[in-house]
Amino acid sequence: MKKGFTLIELLGVIIILGIIGLIVVPVIQGTLSDSSQKLCEDQITIFEKAAKNYVAQNPYGDYDNIDISLEKLQTEGLLDESDLKNPKGGIFDKESTVKITYDGIKYTYKYSGTCED
């Protein structure tokens, strides 16, 4: 009596592992993509909070409808160089802006750029 596996048994195991791989790899890639998108959204929230801090530190400015660049926020000390790193690769454009609008009741802050590679 021989010990070991037959060729058919080995092929069966390889096929099963291949099927499992076909199912698992797209799920993992989707999870990684979702997490980098969430990191990117969090980074944009940091930009908007920096603009909010800018308005708080400079309360007598005219903020009815202005754009503040990321470069301006960085020179004011509200953003670090590490804050400008894009989780999807590269860095955010320092010329992109956070739009500040005031509707008579409250301020709103909206980042004008995108979070692309």
CSV table of N, CA and C in Angstrom, one decimal:
chain,number,residue,atom,x,y,z
A,1,MET,N,0.8,-1.2,0.0
A,1,MET,CA,0.0,0.0,0.0
A,1,MET,C,0.9,1.2,0.0
A,2,LYS,N,0.6,2.1,-1.0
A,2,LYS,CA,1.4,3.4,-1.1
A,2,LYS,C,0.8,4.5,-0.3
A,3,LYS,N,1.7,5.3,0.3
A,3,LYS,CA,1.2,6.5,1.0
A,3,LYS,C,1.4,7.7,0.1
A,4,GLY,N,0.5,8.6,0.2
A,4,GLY,CA,0.5,9.9,-0.6
A,4,GLY,C,-0.8,10.1,-1.3
A,5,PHE,N,-0.8,11.2,-2.1
A,5,PHE,CA,-2.0,11.6,-2.8
A,5,PHE,C,-1.9,11.3,-4.3
A,6,THR,N,-3.0,11.0,-4.9
A,6,THR,CA,-3.1,10.8,-6.3
A,6,THR,C,-3.1,12.2,-7.0
A,7,LEU,N,-2.8,12.1,-8.3
A,7,LEU,CA,-2.9,13.3,-9.1
A,7,LEU,C,-4.2,14.0,-9.1
A,8,ILE,N,-5.3,13.2,-9.1
A,8,ILE,CA,-6.7,13.7,-9.1
A,8,ILE,C,-6.9,14.4,-7.8
A,9,GLU,N,-6.5,13.9,-6.7
A,9,GLU,CA,-6.7,14.5,-5.4
A,9,GLU,C,-6.0,15.9,-5.3
A,10,LEU,N,-4.7,15.9,-5.8
A,10,LEU,CA,-4.0,17.2,-5.8
A,10,LEU,C,-4.6,18.2,-6.7
A,11,LEU,N,-5.1,17.8,-7.9
A,11,LEU,CA,-5.8,18.7,-8.8
A,11,LEU,C,-7.1,19.2,-8.1
A,12,GLY,N,-7.8,18.4,-7.4
A,12,GLY,CA,-9.0,18.8,-6.7
A,12,GLY,C,-8.7,19.9,-5.7
A,13,VAL,N,-7.7,19.7,-4.9
A,13,VAL,CA,-7.3,20.7,-3.9
A,13,VAL,C,-6.9,22.0,-4.6
A,14,ILE,N,-6.1,21.9,-5.7
A,14,ILE,CA,-5.7,23.1,-6.4
A,14,ILE,C,-6.9,23.9,-6.9
A,15,ILE,N,-7.8,23.2,-7.5
A,15,ILE,CA,-9.1,23.8,-8.0
A,15,ILE,C,-9.9,24.5,-6.9
A,16,ILE,N,-10.0,23.8,-5.8
A,16,ILE,CA,-10.7,24.4,-4.6
A,16,ILE,C,-10.0,25.6,-4.1
A,17,LEU,N,-8.7,25.6,-4.0
A,17,LEU,CA,-8.0,26.8,-3.6
A,17,LEU,C,-8.1,27.9,-4.6
A,18,GLY,N,-8.1,27.6,-5.9
A,18,GLY,CA,-8.3,28.6,-6.9
A,18,GLY,C,-9.7,29.3,-6.8
A,19,ILE,N,-10.7,28.5,-6.5
A,19,ILE,CA,-12.1,29.0,-6.4
A,19,ILE,C,-12.1,29.9,-5.2
A,20,ILE,N,-11.5,29.5,-4.1
A,20,ILE,CA,-11.5,30.3,-2.9
A,20,ILE,C,-10.8,31.6,-3.1
A,21,GLY,N,-9.7,31.6,-3.9
A,21,GLY,CA,-8.9,32.8,-4.2
A,21,GLY,C,-9.7,33.7,-5.1
A,22,LEU,N,-10.5,33.2,-6.0
A,22,LEU,CA,-11.4,34.0,-6.9
A,22,LEU,C,-12.4,34.7,-6.1
A,23,ILE,N,-12.8,34.2,-5.0
A,23,ILE,CA,-13.9,34.8,-4.1
A,23,ILE,C,-13.2,35.8,-3.2
A,24,VAL,N,-12.1,35.5,-2.6
A,24,VAL,CA,-11.5,36.3,-1.5
A,24,VAL,C,-10.8,37.5,-2.1
A,25,VAL,N,-10.0,37.4,-3.2
A,25,VAL,CA,-9.2,38.5,-3.6
A,25,VAL,C,-10.1,39.8,-4.0
A,26,PRO,N,-11.2,39.7,-4.7
A,26,PRO,CA,-12.0,40.9,-4.9
A,26,PRO,C,-12.6,41.5,-3.6
A,27,VAL,N,-12.9,40.6,-2.7
A,27,VAL,CA,-13.4,41.2,-1.4
A,27,VAL,C,-12.3,42.0,-0.7
A,28,ILE,N,-11.1,41.5,-0.7
A,28,ILE,CA,-10.0,42.2,0.0
A,28,ILE,C,-9.7,43.5,-0.8
A,29,GLN,N,-9.7,43.4,-2.1
A,29,GLN,CA,-9.4,44.7,-2.9
A,29,GLN,C,-10.5,45.7,-2.6
A,30,GLY,N,-11.7,45.3,-2.6
A,30,GLY,CA,-12.8,46.2,-2.3
A,30,GLY,C,-12.7,46.9,-0.9
A,31,THR,N,-12.3,46.1,0.1
A,31,THR,CA,-12.1,46.6,1.4
A,31,THR,C,-11.0,47.6,1.5
A,32,LEU,N,-9.9,47.3,0.8
A,32,LEU,CA,-8.8,48.3,0.7
A,32,LEU,C,-9.2,49.6,0.0
A,33,SER,N,-9.9,49.4,-1.0
A,33,SER,CA,-10.4,50.6,-1.8
A,33,SER,C,-11.3,51.5,-0.9
A,34,ASP,N,-12.2,50.8,-0.2
A,34,ASP,CA,-13.1,51.5,0.7
A,34,ASP,C,-12.4,52.2,1.8
A,35,SER,N,-11.4,51.6,2.4
A,35,SER,CA,-10.7,52.2,3.5
A,35,SER,C,-9.8,53.4,3.0
A,36,SER,N,-9.3,53.3,1.8
A,36,SER,CA,-8.5,54.5,1.3
A,36,SER,C,-9.5,55.6,1.0
A,37,GLN,N,-10.7,55.3,0.5
A,37,GLN,CA,-11.7,56.4,0.3
A,37,GLN,C,-12.1,57.0,1.6
A,38,LYS,N,-12.3,56.2,2.6
A,38,LYS,CA,-12.6,56.8,3.9
A,38,LYS,C,-11.5,57.6,4.5
A,39,LEU,N,-10.3,57.2,4.3
A,39,LEU,CA,-9.1,58.0,4.8
A,39,LEU,C,-9.1,59.4,4.0
A,40,CYS,N,-9.4,59.3,2.7
A,40,CYS,CA,-9.4,60.5,1.9
A,40,CYS,C,-10.5,61.5,2.4
A,41,GLU,N,-11.7,60.9,2.7
A,41,GLU,CA,-12.8,61.8,3.2
A,41,GLU,C,-12.4,62.4,4.6
A,42,ASP,N,-11.7,61.6,5.4
A,42,ASP,CA,-11.2,62.1,6.7
A,42,ASP,C,-10.2,63.3,6.5
A,43,GLN,N,-9.4,63.1,5.5
A,43,GLN,CA,-8.4,64.2,5.2
A,43,GLN,C,-9.1,65.5,4.7
A,44,ILE,N,-10.2,65.3,3.9
A,44,ILE,CA,-10.9,66.5,3.5
A,44,ILE,C,-11.6,67.2,4.7
A,45,THR,N,-12.1,66.4,5.7
A,45,THR,CA,-12.6,66.9,6.9
A,45,THR,C,-11.6,67.7,7.7
A,46,ILE,N,-10.3,67.3,7.6
A,46,ILE,CA,-9.3,68.0,8.3
A,46,ILE,C,-9.1,69.4,7.6
A,47,PHE,N,-9.2,69.4,6.3
A,47,PHE,CA,-9.0,70.7,5.6
A,47,PHE,C,-10.2,71.7,6.0
A,48,GLU,N,-11.4,71.1,6.1
A,48,GLU,CA,-12.5,71.9,6.4
A,48,GLU,C,-12.5,72.4,7.9
A,49,LYS,N,-12.0,71.6,8.8
A,49,LYS,CA,-11.8,72.0,10.2
A,49,LYS,C,-10.7,73.1,10.3
A,50,ALA,N,-9.6,72.9,9.5
A,50,ALA,CA,-8.6,74.0,9.5
A,50,ALA,C,-9.1,75.3,9.0
A,51,ALA,N,-10.0,75.3,8.0
A,51,ALA,CA,-10.6,76.5,7.6
A,51,ALA,C,-11.5,77.1,8.7
A,52,LYS,N,-12.2,76.2,9.4
A,52,LYS,CA,-13.1,76.7,10.5
A,52,LYS,C,-12.2,77.3,11.6
A,53,ASN,N,-11.1,76.7,11.9
A,53,ASN,CA,-10.1,77.3,12.9
A,53,ASN,C,-9.6,78.6,12.4
A,54,TYR,N,-9.4,78.8,11.1
A,54,TYR,CA,-8.9,80.0,10.5
A,54,TYR,C,-9.9,81.1,10.8
A,55,VAL,N,-11.2,80.8,10.5
A,55,VAL,CA,-12.2,81.8,10.8
A,55,VAL,C,-12.3,82.2,12.2
A,56,ALA,N,-12.1,81.2,13.1
A,56,ALA,CA,-12.2,81.4,14.5
A,56,ALA,C,-11.0,82.3,15.0
A,57,GLN,N,-9.8,82.1,14.4
A,57,GLN,CA,-8.7,82.9,14.8
A,57,GLN,C,-8.7,84.3,14.2
A,58,ASN,N,-9.4,84.5,13.2
A,58,ASN,CA,-9.5,85.8,12.5
A,58,ASN,C,-11.0,86.2,12.4
A,59,PRO,N,-11.6,86.5,13.6
A,59,PRO,CA,-13.1,86.7,13.6
A,59,PRO,C,-13.6,88.0,12.9
A,60,TYR,N,-12.7,88.9,12.5
A,60,TYR,CA,-13.2,90.1,11.9
A,60,TYR,C,-13.1,90.2,10.4
A,61,GLY,N,-12.8,89.1,9.8
A,61,GLY,CA,-12.7,89.0,8.4
A,61,GLY,C,-14.0,89.0,7.7
A,62,ASP,N,-14.1,89.2,6.4
A,62,ASP,CA,-15.3,89.1,5.6
A,62,ASP,C,-15.4,87.7,5.0
A,63,TYR,N,-16.1,86.9,5.6
A,63,TYR,CA,-16.2,85.5,5.2
A,63,TYR,C,-17.5,85.1,4.5
A,64,ASP,N,-18.2,86.0,3.9
A,64,ASP,CA,-19.5,85.7,3.3
A,64,ASP,C,-19.4,84.7,2.2
A,65,ASN,N,-18.3,84.8,1.4
A,65,ASN,CA,-18.2,83.9,0.3
A,65,ASN,C,-16.8,83.9,-0.2
A,66,ILE,N,-15.9,83.3,0.5
A,66,ILE,CA,-14.5,83.3,0.0
A,66,ILE,C,-13.9,81.9,-0.1
A,67,ASP,N,-12.7,81.8,-0.7
A,67,ASP,CA,-12.0,80.6,-0.8
A,67,ASP,C,-10.7,80.7,-0.2
A,68,ILE,N,-10.3,79.8,0.7
A,68,ILE,CA,-9.0,79.8,1.3
A,68,ILE,C,-8.2,78.6,0.8
A,69,SER,N,-7.0,78.9,0.3
A,69,SER,CA,-6.2,77.8,-0.3
A,69,SER,C,-5.6,76.9,0.9
A,70,LEU,N,-5.2,75.7,0.5
A,70,LEU,CA,-4.5,74.8,1.5
A,70,LEU,C,-3.2,75.4,1.8
A,71,GLU,N,-2.6,76.1,0.9
A,71,GLU,CA,-1.3,76.8,1.1
A,71,GLU,C,-1.4,77.9,2.2
A,72,LYS,N,-2.5,78.6,2.1
A,72,LYS,CA,-2.7,79.7,3.1
A,72,LYS,C,-3.0,79.1,4.5
A,73,LEU,N,-3.7,78.0,4.5
A,73,LEU,CA,-4.0,77.3,5.8
A,73,LEU,C,-2.7,76.7,6.4
A,74,GLN,N,-1.8,76.3,5.5
A,74,GLN,CA,-0.5,75.8,5.9
A,74,GLN,C,0.4,76.9,6.4
A,75,THR,N,0.4,78.0,5.8
A,75,THR,CA,1.3,79.1,6.2
A,75,THR,C,0.8,79.7,7.5
A,76,GLU,N,-0.5,79.6,7.8
A,76,GLU,CA,-1.1,80.0,9.0
A,76,GLU,C,-0.8,79.0,10.2
A,77,GLY,N,-0.3,77.9,9.8
A,77,GLY,CA,0.1,76.9,10.9
A,77,GLY,C,-1.1,76.0,11.2
A,78,LEU,N,-2.1,76.0,10.4
A,78,LEU,CA,-3.3,75.1,10.6
A,78,LEU,C,-3.2,73.8,10.0
A,79,LEU,N,-2.3,73.6,9.0
A,79,LEU,CA,-2.1,72.3,8.4
A,79,LEU,C,-0.6,72.0,8.4
A,80,ASP,N,-0.2,70.8,8.6
A,80,ASP,CA,1.2,70.4,8.5
A,80,ASP,C,1.4,69.8,7.1
A,81,GLU,N,2.6,69.6,6.7
A,81,GLU,CA,3.0,69.0,5.4
A,81,GLU,C,2.4,67.6,5.4
A,82,SER,N,2.3,66.9,6.5
A,82,SER,CA,1.8,65.5,6.6
A,82,SER,C,0.3,65.5,6.3
A,83,ASP,N,-0.4,66.6,6.6
A,83,ASP,CA,-1.8,66.7,6.3
A,83,ASP,C,-2.1,66.8,4.8
A,84,LEU,N,-1.2,67.2,4.0
A,84,LEU,CA,-1.4,67.3,2.6
A,84,LEU,C,-1.1,66.0,1.8
A,85,LYS,N,-0.7,65.0,2.5
A,85,LYS,CA,-0.5,63.7,1.8
A,85,LYS,C,-1.8,63.0,1.5
A,86,ASN,N,-2.0,62.6,0.3
A,86,ASN,CA,-3.2,62.0,-0.2
A,86,ASN,C,-3.1,60.5,0.1
A,87,PRO,N,-4.1,59.9,0.8
A,87,PRO,CA,-4.0,58.5,1.1
A,87,PRO,C,-4.0,57.6,-0.2
A,88,LYS,N,-4.5,58.2,-1.3
A,88,LYS,CA,-4.5,57.4,-2.5
A,88,LYS,C,-3.2,57.6,-3.4
A,89,GLY,N,-2.3,58.3,-2.8
A,89,GLY,CA,-1.0,58.5,-3.5
A,89,GLY,C,-0.8,60.0,-3.8
A,90,GLY,N,0.5,60.4,-3.7
A,90,GLY,CA,0.8,61.8,-4.0
A,90,GLY,C,0.5,62.7,-2.9
A,91,ILE,N,0.3,64.0,-3.2
A,91,ILE,CA,-0.1,65.0,-2.3
A,91,ILE,C,-1.3,65.8,-2.8
A,92,PHE,N,-2.0,66.5,-2.0
A,92,PHE,CA,-3.1,67.3,-2.4
A,92,PHE,C,-2.5,68.6,-3.0
A,93,ASP,N,-3.2,69.1,-4.0
A,93,ASP,CA,-2.8,70.4,-4.6
A,93,ASP,C,-2.9,71.5,-3.6
A,94,LYS,N,-1.8,72.2,-3.3
A,94,LYS,CA,-1.9,73.3,-2.3
A,94,LYS,C,-2.7,74.5,-2.8
A,95,GLU,N,-3.0,74.6,-4.1
A,95,GLU,CA,-3.8,75.6,-4.7
A,95,GLU,C,-5.3,75.3,-4.6
A,96,SER,N,-5.7,74.1,-4.2
A,96,SER,CA,-7.1,73.8,-4.1
A,96,SER,C,-7.6,74.5,-2.8
A,97,THR,N,-8.9,74.8,-2.7
A,97,THR,CA,-9.4,75.7,-1.7
A,97,THR,C,-10.5,75.0,-0.9
A,98,VAL,N,-10.8,75.7,0.2
A,98,VAL,CA,-11.9,75.4,1.0
A,98,VAL,C,-12.8,76.6,0.9
A,99,LYS,N,-14.0,76.4,0.4
A,99,LYS,CA,-15.0,77.5,0.2
A,99,LYS,C,-15.7,77.7,1.5
A,100,ILE,N,-15.7,79.0,1.9
A,100,ILE,CA,-16.4,79.4,3.1
A,100,ILE,C,-17.6,80.3,2.7
A,101,THR,N,-18.8,79.9,3.1
A,101,THR,CA,-20.0,80.7,2.8
A,101,THR,C,-20.7,80.9,4.1
A,102,TYR,N,-21.4,82.1,4.2
A,102,TYR,CA,-22.2,82.5,5.3
A,102,TYR,C,-23.6,82.8,4.8
A,103,ASP,N,-24.6,82.1,5.4
A,103,ASP,CA,-26.0,82.4,5.0
A,103,ASP,C,-26.7,83.3,5.9
A,104,GLY,N,-26.0,84.0,6.8
A,104,GLY,CA,-26.7,84.9,7.7
A,104,GLY,C,-26.9,84.2,9.1
A,105,ILE,N,-26.8,82.9,9.1
A,105,ILE,CA,-27.0,82.1,10.4
A,105,ILE,C,-25.8,81.3,10.7
A,106,LYS,N,-25.2,80.7,9.7
A,106,LYS,CA,-24.1,79.8,10.0
A,106,LYS,C,-23.1,79.8,8.8
A,107,TYR,N,-21.9,79.4,9.2
A,107,TYR,CA,-20.9,79.2,8.1
A,107,TYR,C,-20.9,77.8,7.6
A,108,THR,N,-20.6,77.6,6.4
A,108,THR,CA,-20.4,76.3,5.8
A,108,THR,C,-19.0,76.2,5.2
A,109,TYR,N,-18.4,75.0,5.2
A,109,TYR,CA,-17.1,74.9,4.7
A,109,TYR,C,-17.1,73.7,3.7
A,110,LYS,N,-16.6,73.9,2.5
A,110,LYS,CA,-16.6,72.8,1.5
A,110,LYS,C,-15.3,72.8,0.7
A,111,TYR,N,-14.6,71.7,0.8
A,111,TYR,CA,-13.4,71.5,0.0
A,111,TYR,C,-13.7,71.4,-1.4
A,112,SER,N,-13.0,72.2,-2.3
A,112,SER,CA,-13.3,72.2,-3.7
A,112,SER,C,-12.7,71.1,-4.5
A,113,GLY,N,-11.6,70.5,-4.0
A,113,GLY,CA,-10.9,69.5,-4.8
A,113,GLY,C,-11.5,68.2,-4.6
A,114,THR,N,-10.8,67.2,-5.2
A,114,THR,CA,-11.2,65.8,-5.1
A,114,THR,C,-10.0,65.0,-4.5
A,115,CYS,N,-10.3,63.8,-4.3
A,115,CYS,CA,-9.3,62.9,-3.7
A,115,CYS,C,-8.9,61.8,-4.7
A,116,GLU,N,-8.4,62.2,-5.8
A,116,GLU,CA,-8.0,61.2,-6.9
A,116,GLU,C,-6.6,60.9,-6.7
A,117,ASP,N,-6.2,59.8,-7.4
A,117,ASP,CA,-4.8,59.4,-7.4
A,117,ASP,C,-3.9,60.4,-8.1
